[in-house]
Structures are given as C-alpha cells and as structure tokens.
mmCIF file of N, CA and C in Angstrom:
data_model
loop_
_atom_site.group_PDB
_atom_site.id
_atom_site.type_symbol
_atom_site.label_atom_id
_atom_site.label_comp_id
_atom_site.label_asym_id
_atom_site.label_seq_id
_atom_site.Cartn_x
_atom_site.Cartn_y
_atom_site.Cartn_z
ATOM 1 N N MET W 762 0.816 -1.171 0.000
ATOM 2 C CA MET W 762 0.000 0.000 0.000
ATOM 3 C C MET W 762 0.872 1.251 0.000
ATOM 4 N N GLU W 763 2.015 1.193 0.662
ATOM 5 C CA GLU W 763 2.889 2.351 0.705
ATOM 6 C C GLU W 763 3.465 2.671 -0.671
ATOM 7 N N GLY W 764 3.734 1.674 -1.481
ATOM 8 C CA GLY W 764 4.307 1.886 -2.803
ATOM 9 C C GLY W 764 3.321 2.513 -3.770
ATOM 10 N N ASN W 765 2.029 2.356 -3.538
ATOM 11 C CA ASN W 765 1.000 2.884 -4.427
ATOM 12 C C ASN W 765 0.525 4.282 -4.042
ATOM 13 N N ASN W 766 1.175 4.944 -3.117
ATOM 14 C CA ASN W 766 0.743 6.244 -2.636
ATOM 15 C C ASN W 766 1.086 7.311 -3.679
ATOM 16 N N THR W 767 0.074 7.860 -4.336
ATOM 17 C CA THR W 767 0.307 8.880 -5.361
ATOM 18 C C THR W 767 0.116 10.285 -4.826
ATOM 19 N N TYR W 768 -0.214 10.425 -3.547
ATOM 20 C CA TYR W 768 -0.488 11.733 -2.967
ATOM 21 C C TYR W 768 0.690 12.308 -2.197
ATOM 22 N N GLY W 769 1.851 11.793 -2.312
ATOM 23 C CA GLY W 769 3.014 12.304 -1.591
ATOM 24 C C GLY W 769 3.224 11.540 -0.307
ATOM 25 N N ALA W 770 3.223 12.254 0.811
ATOM 26 C CA ALA W 770 3.484 11.648 2.111
ATOM 27 C C ALA W 770 2.329 10.744 2.528
ATOM 28 N N SER W 771 2.666 9.669 3.225
ATOM 29 C CA SER W 771 1.625 8.771 3.709
ATOM 30 C C SER W 771 0.938 9.394 4.921
ATOM 31 N N TRP W 772 -0.132 8.782 5.346
ATOM 32 C CA TRP W 772 -0.880 9.288 6.498
ATOM 33 C C TRP W 772 0.012 9.342 7.729
ATOM 34 N N ALA W 773 0.811 8.326 7.930
ATOM 35 C CA ALA W 773 1.704 8.275 9.089
ATOM 36 C C ALA W 773 2.751 9.385 9.009
ATOM 37 N N ASP W 774 3.269 9.659 7.804
ATOM 38 C CA ASP W 774 4.264 10.717 7.659
ATOM 39 C C ASP W 774 3.669 12.094 7.935
ATOM 40 N N GLN W 775 2.422 12.284 7.609
ATOM 41 C CA GLN W 775 1.773 13.571 7.845
ATOM 42 C C GLN W 775 1.633 13.868 9.330
ATOM 43 N N TRP W 776 1.476 12.832 10.127
ATOM 44 C CA TRP W 776 1.253 13.020 11.554
ATOM 45 C C TRP W 776 2.485 12.729 12.388
ATOM 46 N N ASP W 777 3.633 12.560 11.749
ATOM 47 C CA ASP W 777 4.866 12.269 12.468
ATOM 48 C C ASP W 777 5.532 13.589 12.846
ATOM 49 N N TYR W 778 5.493 13.908 14.142
ATOM 50 C CA TYR W 778 6.059 15.163 14.621
ATOM 51 C C TYR W 778 7.485 15.004 15.146
ATOM 52 N N SER W 779 8.041 13.826 15.041
ATOM 53 C CA SER W 779 9.389 13.609 15.566
ATOM 54 C C SER W 779 10.446 14.314 14.713
ATOM 55 N N ASN W 780 10.179 14.567 13.446
ATOM 56 C CA ASN W 780 11.126 15.248 12.572
ATOM 57 C C ASN W 780 10.400 16.399 11.864
ATOM 58 N N PRO W 781 10.203 17.522 12.570
ATOM 59 C CA PRO W 781 9.461 18.628 11.947
ATOM 60 C C PRO W 781 10.247 19.260 10.814
ATOM 61 N N ASP W 782 9.549 19.998 9.972
ATOM 62 C CA ASP W 782 10.200 20.692 8.868
ATOM 63 C C ASP W 782 11.168 21.731 9.424
ATOM 64 N N PRO W 783 12.298 21.916 8.779
ATOM 65 C CA PRO W 783 13.270 22.892 9.288
ATOM 66 C C PRO W 783 12.739 24.318 9.140
ATOM 67 N N ILE W 784 13.195 25.179 10.023
ATOM 68 C CA ILE W 784 12.822 26.582 9.962
ATOM 69 C C ILE W 784 13.614 27.223 8.836
ATOM 70 N N PRO W 785 12.989 28.034 7.987
ATOM 71 C CA PRO W 785 13.740 28.631 6.873
ATOM 72 C C PRO W 785 14.819 29.572 7.396
ATOM 73 N N ASN W 786 15.971 29.502 6.774
ATOM 74 C CA ASN W 786 17.069 30.368 7.208
ATOM 75 C C ASN W 786 17.018 31.699 6.463
ATOM 76 N N ALA W 787 17.923 32.594 6.793
ATOM 77 C CA ALA W 787 17.917 33.938 6.223
ATOM 78 C C ALA W 787 18.138 33.911 4.712
ATOM 79 N N ALA W 788 18.934 32.980 4.200
ATOM 80 C CA ALA W 788 19.208 32.915 2.763
ATOM 81 C C ALA W 788 17.926 32.597 1.990
ATOM 82 N N ASP W 789 17.091 31.692 2.518
ATOM 83 C CA ASP W 789 15.832 31.353 1.861
ATOM 84 C C ASP W 789 14.871 32.543 1.887
ATOM 85 N N THR W 790 14.876 33.289 2.965
ATOM 86 C CA THR W 790 13.991 34.430 3.094
ATOM 87 C C THR W 790 14.371 35.517 2.092
ATOM 88 N N LYS W 791 15.666 35.728 1.863
ATOM 89 C CA LYS W 791 16.114 36.758 0.931
ATOM 90 C C LYS W 791 15.744 36.406 -0.502
ATOM 91 N N LYS W 792 15.708 35.142 -0.837
ATOM 92 C CA LYS W 792 15.340 34.724 -2.184
ATOM 93 C C LYS W 792 13.907 35.125 -2.502
ATOM 94 N N ASN W 793 13.036 35.059 -1.515
ATOM 95 C CA ASN W 793 11.624 35.346 -1.725
ATOM 96 C C ASN W 793 11.278 36.823 -1.511
ATOM 97 N N GLY W 794 12.252 37.683 -1.297
ATOM 98 C CA GLY W 794 11.990 39.095 -1.055
ATOM 99 C C GLY W 794 11.295 39.761 -2.225
ATOM 100 N N GLY W 795 11.670 39.425 -3.444
ATOM 101 C CA GLY W 795 11.023 39.993 -4.627
ATOM 102 C C GLY W 795 9.583 39.555 -4.740
ATOM 103 N N THR W 796 9.325 38.322 -4.372
ATOM 104 C CA THR W 796 7.967 37.799 -4.414
ATOM 105 C C THR W 796 7.086 38.527 -3.412
ATOM 106 N N THR W 797 7.616 38.771 -2.230
ATOM 107 C CA THR W 797 6.859 39.473 -1.199
ATOM 108 C C THR W 797 6.526 40.887 -1.665
ATOM 109 N N ALA W 798 7.488 41.563 -2.242
ATOM 110 C CA ALA W 798 7.266 42.927 -2.733
ATOM 111 C C ALA W 798 6.208 42.932 -3.825
ATOM 112 N N LYS W 799 6.235 41.907 -4.683
ATOM 113 C CA LYS W 799 5.254 41.829 -5.767
ATOM 114 C C LYS W 799 3.849 41.670 -5.201
ATOM 115 N N TYR W 800 3.699 40.826 -4.183
ATOM 116 C CA TYR W 800 2.381 40.623 -3.594
ATOM 117 C C TYR W 800 1.914 41.863 -2.844
ATOM 118 N N LYS W 801 2.837 42.549 -2.177
ATOM 119 C CA LYS W 801 2.468 43.786 -1.489
ATOM 120 C C LYS W 801 1.957 44.818 -2.490
ATOM 121 N N GLN W 802 2.601 44.884 -3.645
ATOM 122 C CA GLN W 802 2.178 45.824 -4.681
ATOM 123 C C GLN W 802 0.778 45.460 -5.176
ATOM 124 N N LYS W 803 0.533 44.176 -5.405
ATOM 125 C CA LYS W 803 -0.784 43.745 -5.876
ATOM 126 C C LYS W 803 -1.865 44.026 -4.841
ATOM 127 N N VAL W 804 -1.553 43.791 -3.575
ATOM 128 C CA VAL W 804 -2.518 44.063 -2.509
ATOM 129 C C VAL W 804 -2.792 45.568 -2.450
ATOM 130 N N GLY W 805 -1.747 46.370 -2.592
ATOM 131 C CA GLY W 805 -1.914 47.823 -2.593
ATOM 132 C C GLY W 805 -2.790 48.285 -3.734
ATOM 133 N N GLU W 806 -2.600 47.713 -4.919
ATOM 134 C CA GLU W 806 -3.441 48.054 -6.067
ATOM 135 C C GLU W 806 -4.882 47.643 -5.811
ATOM 136 N N GLY W 807 -5.066 46.487 -5.209
ATOM 137 C CA GLY W 807 -6.414 46.021 -4.896
ATOM 138 C C GLY W 807 -7.100 46.929 -3.896
ATOM 139 N N LEU W 808 -6.338 47.411 -2.905
ATOM 140 C CA LEU W 808 -6.919 48.332 -1.931
ATOM 141 C C LEU W 808 -7.292 49.648 -2.588
ATOM 142 N N GLY W 809 -6.484 50.091 -3.534
ATOM 143 C CA GLY W 809 -6.807 51.321 -4.266
ATOM 144 C C GLY W 809 -8.112 51.181 -5.021
ATOM 145 N N LYS W 810 -8.300 50.040 -5.663
ATOM 146 C CA LYS W 810 -9.546 49.785 -6.390
ATOM 147 C C LYS W 810 -10.719 49.714 -5.424
ATOM 148 N N THR W 811 -10.510 49.087 -4.282
ATOM 149 C CA THR W 811 -11.572 48.966 -3.284
ATOM 150 C C THR W 811 -11.974 50.339 -2.771
ATOM 151 N N LYS W 812 -10.990 51.202 -2.523
ATOM 152 C CA LYS W 812 -11.288 52.551 -2.058
ATOM 153 C C LYS W 812 -12.085 53.325 -3.099
ATOM 154 N N ALA W 813 -11.736 53.170 -4.370
ATOM 155 C CA ALA W 813 -12.451 53.868 -5.433
ATOM 156 C C ALA W 813 -13.903 53.399 -5.511
ATOM 157 N N VAL W 814 -14.114 52.108 -5.416
ATOM 158 C CA VAL W 814 -15.478 51.563 -5.473
ATOM 159 C C VAL W 814 -16.271 52.007 -4.250
ATOM 160 N N ALA W 815 -15.646 51.995 -3.088
ATOM 161 C CA ALA W 815 -16.333 52.426 -1.865
ATOM 162 C C ALA W 815 -16.684 53.907 -1.947
ATOM 163 N N SER W 816 -15.795 54.709 -2.477
ATOM 164 C CA SER W 816 -16.046 56.146 -2.617
ATOM 165 C C SER W 816 -17.233 56.386 -3.547
ATOM 166 N N THR W 817 -17.278 55.674 -4.658
ATOM 167 C CA THR W 817 -18.390 55.809 -5.591
ATOM 168 C C THR W 817 -19.693 55.390 -4.925
ATOM 169 N N GLY W 818 -19.649 54.311 -4.165
ATOM 170 C CA GLY W 818 -20.845 53.843 -3.468
ATOM 171 C C GLY W 818 -21.341 54.856 -2.452
ATOM 172 N N VAL W 819 -20.424 55.482 -1.720
ATOM 173 C CA VAL W 819 -20.811 56.491 -0.723
ATOM 174 C C VAL W 819 -21.456 57.688 -1.419
ATOM 175 N N LYS W 820 -20.901 58.092 -2.543
ATOM 176 C CA LYS W 820 -21.478 59.222 -3.291
ATOM 177 C C LYS W 820 -22.895 58.899 -3.736
ATOM 178 N N LYS W 821 -23.123 57.682 -4.225
ATOM 179 C CA LYS W 821 -24.458 57.287 -4.674
ATOM 180 C C LYS W 821 -25.446 57.260 -3.508
ATOM 181 N N VAL W 822 -25.013 56.763 -2.369
ATOM 182 C CA VAL W 822 -25.884 56.730 -1.188
ATOM 183 C C VAL W 822 -26.216 58.151 -0.758
ATOM 184 N N LYS W 823 -25.233 59.021 -0.766
ATOM 185 C CA LYS W 823 -25.452 60.414 -0.376
ATOM 186 C C LYS W 823 -26.461 61.087 -1.311
ATOM 187 N N GLU W 824 -26.298 60.885 -2.619
ATOM 188 C CA GLU W 824 -27.227 61.468 -3.586
ATOM 189 C C GLU W 824 -28.637 60.926 -3.387
ATOM 190 N N GLY W 825 -28.746 59.624 -3.195
ATOM 191 C CA GLY W 825 -30.060 59.013 -2.992
ATOM 192 C C GLY W 825 -30.722 59.507 -1.716
ATOM 193 N N THR W 826 -29.938 59.664 -0.660
ATOM 194 C CA THR W 826 -30.472 60.156 0.608
ATOM 195 C C THR W 826 -30.950 61.591 0.457
ATOM 196 N N THR W 827 -30.161 62.406 -0.223
ATOM 197 C CA THR W 827 -30.536 63.801 -0.444
ATOM 198 C C THR W 827 -31.842 63.885 -1.227
ATOM 199 N N LEU W 828 -31.944 63.094 -2.286
ATOM 200 C CA LEU W 828 -33.184 63.092 -3.075
ATOM 201 C C LEU W 828 -34.373 62.628 -2.230
ATOM 202 N N GLY W 829 -34.157 61.633 -1.398
ATOM 203 C CA GLY W 829 -35.234 61.135 -0.542
ATOM 204 C C GLY W 829 -35.699 62.185 0.449
ATOM 205 N N PHE W 830 -34.773 62.886 1.074
ATOM 206 C CA PHE W 830 -35.158 63.933 2.022
ATOM 207 C C PHE W 830 -35.867 65.089 1.324
ATOM 208 N N HIS W 831 -35.414 65.454 0.131
ATOM 209 C CA HIS W 831 -36.091 66.515 -0.613
ATOM 210 C C HIS W 831 -37.517 66.100 -0.973
ATOM 211 N N TRP W 832 -37.712 64.843 -1.362
ATOM 212 C CA TRP W 832 -39.040 64.345 -1.698
ATOM 213 C C TRP W 832 -39.953 64.415 -0.478
ATOM 214 N N ILE W 833 -39.433 63.961 0.672
ATOM 215 C CA ILE W 833 -40.225 63.999 1.910
ATOM 216 C C ILE W 833 -40.557 65.448 2.278
ATOM 217 N N LYS W 834 -39.594 66.326 2.169
ATOM 218 C CA LYS W 834 -39.791 67.746 2.485
ATOM 219 C C LYS W 834 -40.868 68.351 1.583
ATOM 220 N N ASP W 835 -40.797 68.056 0.275
ATOM 221 C CA ASP W 835 -41.796 68.578 -0.661
ATOM 222 C C ASP W 835 -43.191 68.051 -0.329
ATOM 223 N N LYS W 836 -43.300 66.763 -0.016
ATOM 224 C CA LYS W 836 -44.602 66.175 0.344
ATOM 225 C C LYS W 836 -45.141 66.823 1.612
ATOM 226 N N TYR W 837 -44.287 67.045 2.591
ATOM 227 C CA TYR W 837 -44.708 67.665 3.852
ATOM 228 C C TYR W 837 -45.172 69.093 3.604
ATOM 229 N N GLN W 838 -44.447 69.852 2.794
ATOM 230 C CA GLN W 838 -44.828 71.231 2.513
ATOM 231 C C GLN W 838 -46.145 71.308 1.759
ATOM 232 N N LYS W 839 -46.374 70.402 0.818
ATOM 233 C CA LYS W 839 -47.642 70.386 0.081
ATOM 234 C C LYS W 839 -48.801 70.089 1.028
ATOM 235 N N THR W 840 -48.579 69.167 1.965
ATOM 236 C CA THR W 840 -49.622 68.797 2.920
ATOM 237 C C THR W 840 -49.926 69.962 3.849
ATOM 238 N N THR W 841 -48.912 70.627 4.352
ATOM 239 C CA THR W 841 -49.139 71.739 5.286
ATOM 240 C C THR W 841 -49.738 72.939 4.567
ATOM 241 N N GLN W 842 -49.421 73.148 3.292
ATOM 242 C CA GLN W 842 -50.013 74.249 2.542
ATOM 243 C C GLN W 842 -51.502 74.018 2.338
ATOM 244 N N LYS W 843 -51.885 72.770 2.073
ATOM 245 C CA LYS W 843 -53.301 72.442 1.909
ATOM 246 C C LYS W 843 -54.047 72.691 3.217
ATOM 247 N N ASN W 844 -53.453 72.311 4.341
ATOM 248 C CA ASN W 844 -54.102 72.488 5.636
ATOM 249 C C ASN W 844 -54.231 73.968 5.972
ATOM 250 N N LYS W 845 -53.249 74.783 5.636
ATOM 251 C CA LYS W 845 -53.319 76.214 5.920
ATOM 252 C C LYS W 845 -54.388 76.872 5.063
ATOM 253 N N GLN W 846 -54.521 76.469 3.809
ATOM 254 C CA GLN W 846 -55.503 77.061 2.905
ATOM 255 C C GLN W 846 -56.922 76.690 3.348
ATOM 256 N N SER W 847 -57.120 75.464 3.752
ATOM 257 C CA SER W 847 -58.455 75.025 4.161
ATOM 258 C C SER W 847 -58.870 75.659 5.481
ATOM 259 N N SER W 848 -57.932 75.999 6.344
ATOM 260 C CA SER W 848 -58.281 76.596 7.625
ATOM 261 C C SER W 848 -58.557 78.080 7.480
ATOM 262 N N ASN W 849 -58.137 78.731 6.409
ATOM 263 C CA ASN W 849 -58.393 80.145 6.194
ATOM 264 C C ASN W 849 -59.822 80.402 5.724
ATOM 265 N N TYR W 850 -60.547 79.445 5.265
ATOM 266 C CA TYR W 850 -61.899 79.630 4.743
ATOM 267 C C TYR W 850 -62.889 79.677 5.835
#
C-alpha cells in the first residue's frame, strides 16, 4: 500500500512530529523578497480599487439620501399648505 501512494506523504508521515520541517534560514527568506514585494504591490493596487469603489458607493448613497429627504420635504410642505388654505376659509 505504501508503494502505491500517489499523494506524496503517507498518512503516518503527515502526523509524524518527531522530525518537523526545518525553519527557513535567512538565505531562503532573501530569495523570496522579490515575491513578497510583488504581492504587497498587488494588494496595494487592490486596496486602491476597493477605495475607489467604496467612494463611488458612498457618493451614490449620499445622492439618494438627499433626493429622498427633498421628496419627503416637498410632500410635507404640500400637505401643510393644503391644511393652511383650508383653515383660512
């Protein structure tokens, strides 16, 4: 059964803590420095896009809220004008 394992490590090897993976040394970390910078740049670009979309969404909500309050204000003024006119008779 061990010879037919096509998934890499066997179940026993996955749970064997007697020989843990070595801690990466400084030389390995320096090799991946360019990769880290590349991912930081991509994350930064993604945050920029997210900020732009959020800003647009806030503007739309603000416009919609303003229109809603103006509509309510106009309806209230029309109602109070009718009541004032009817009470003058």
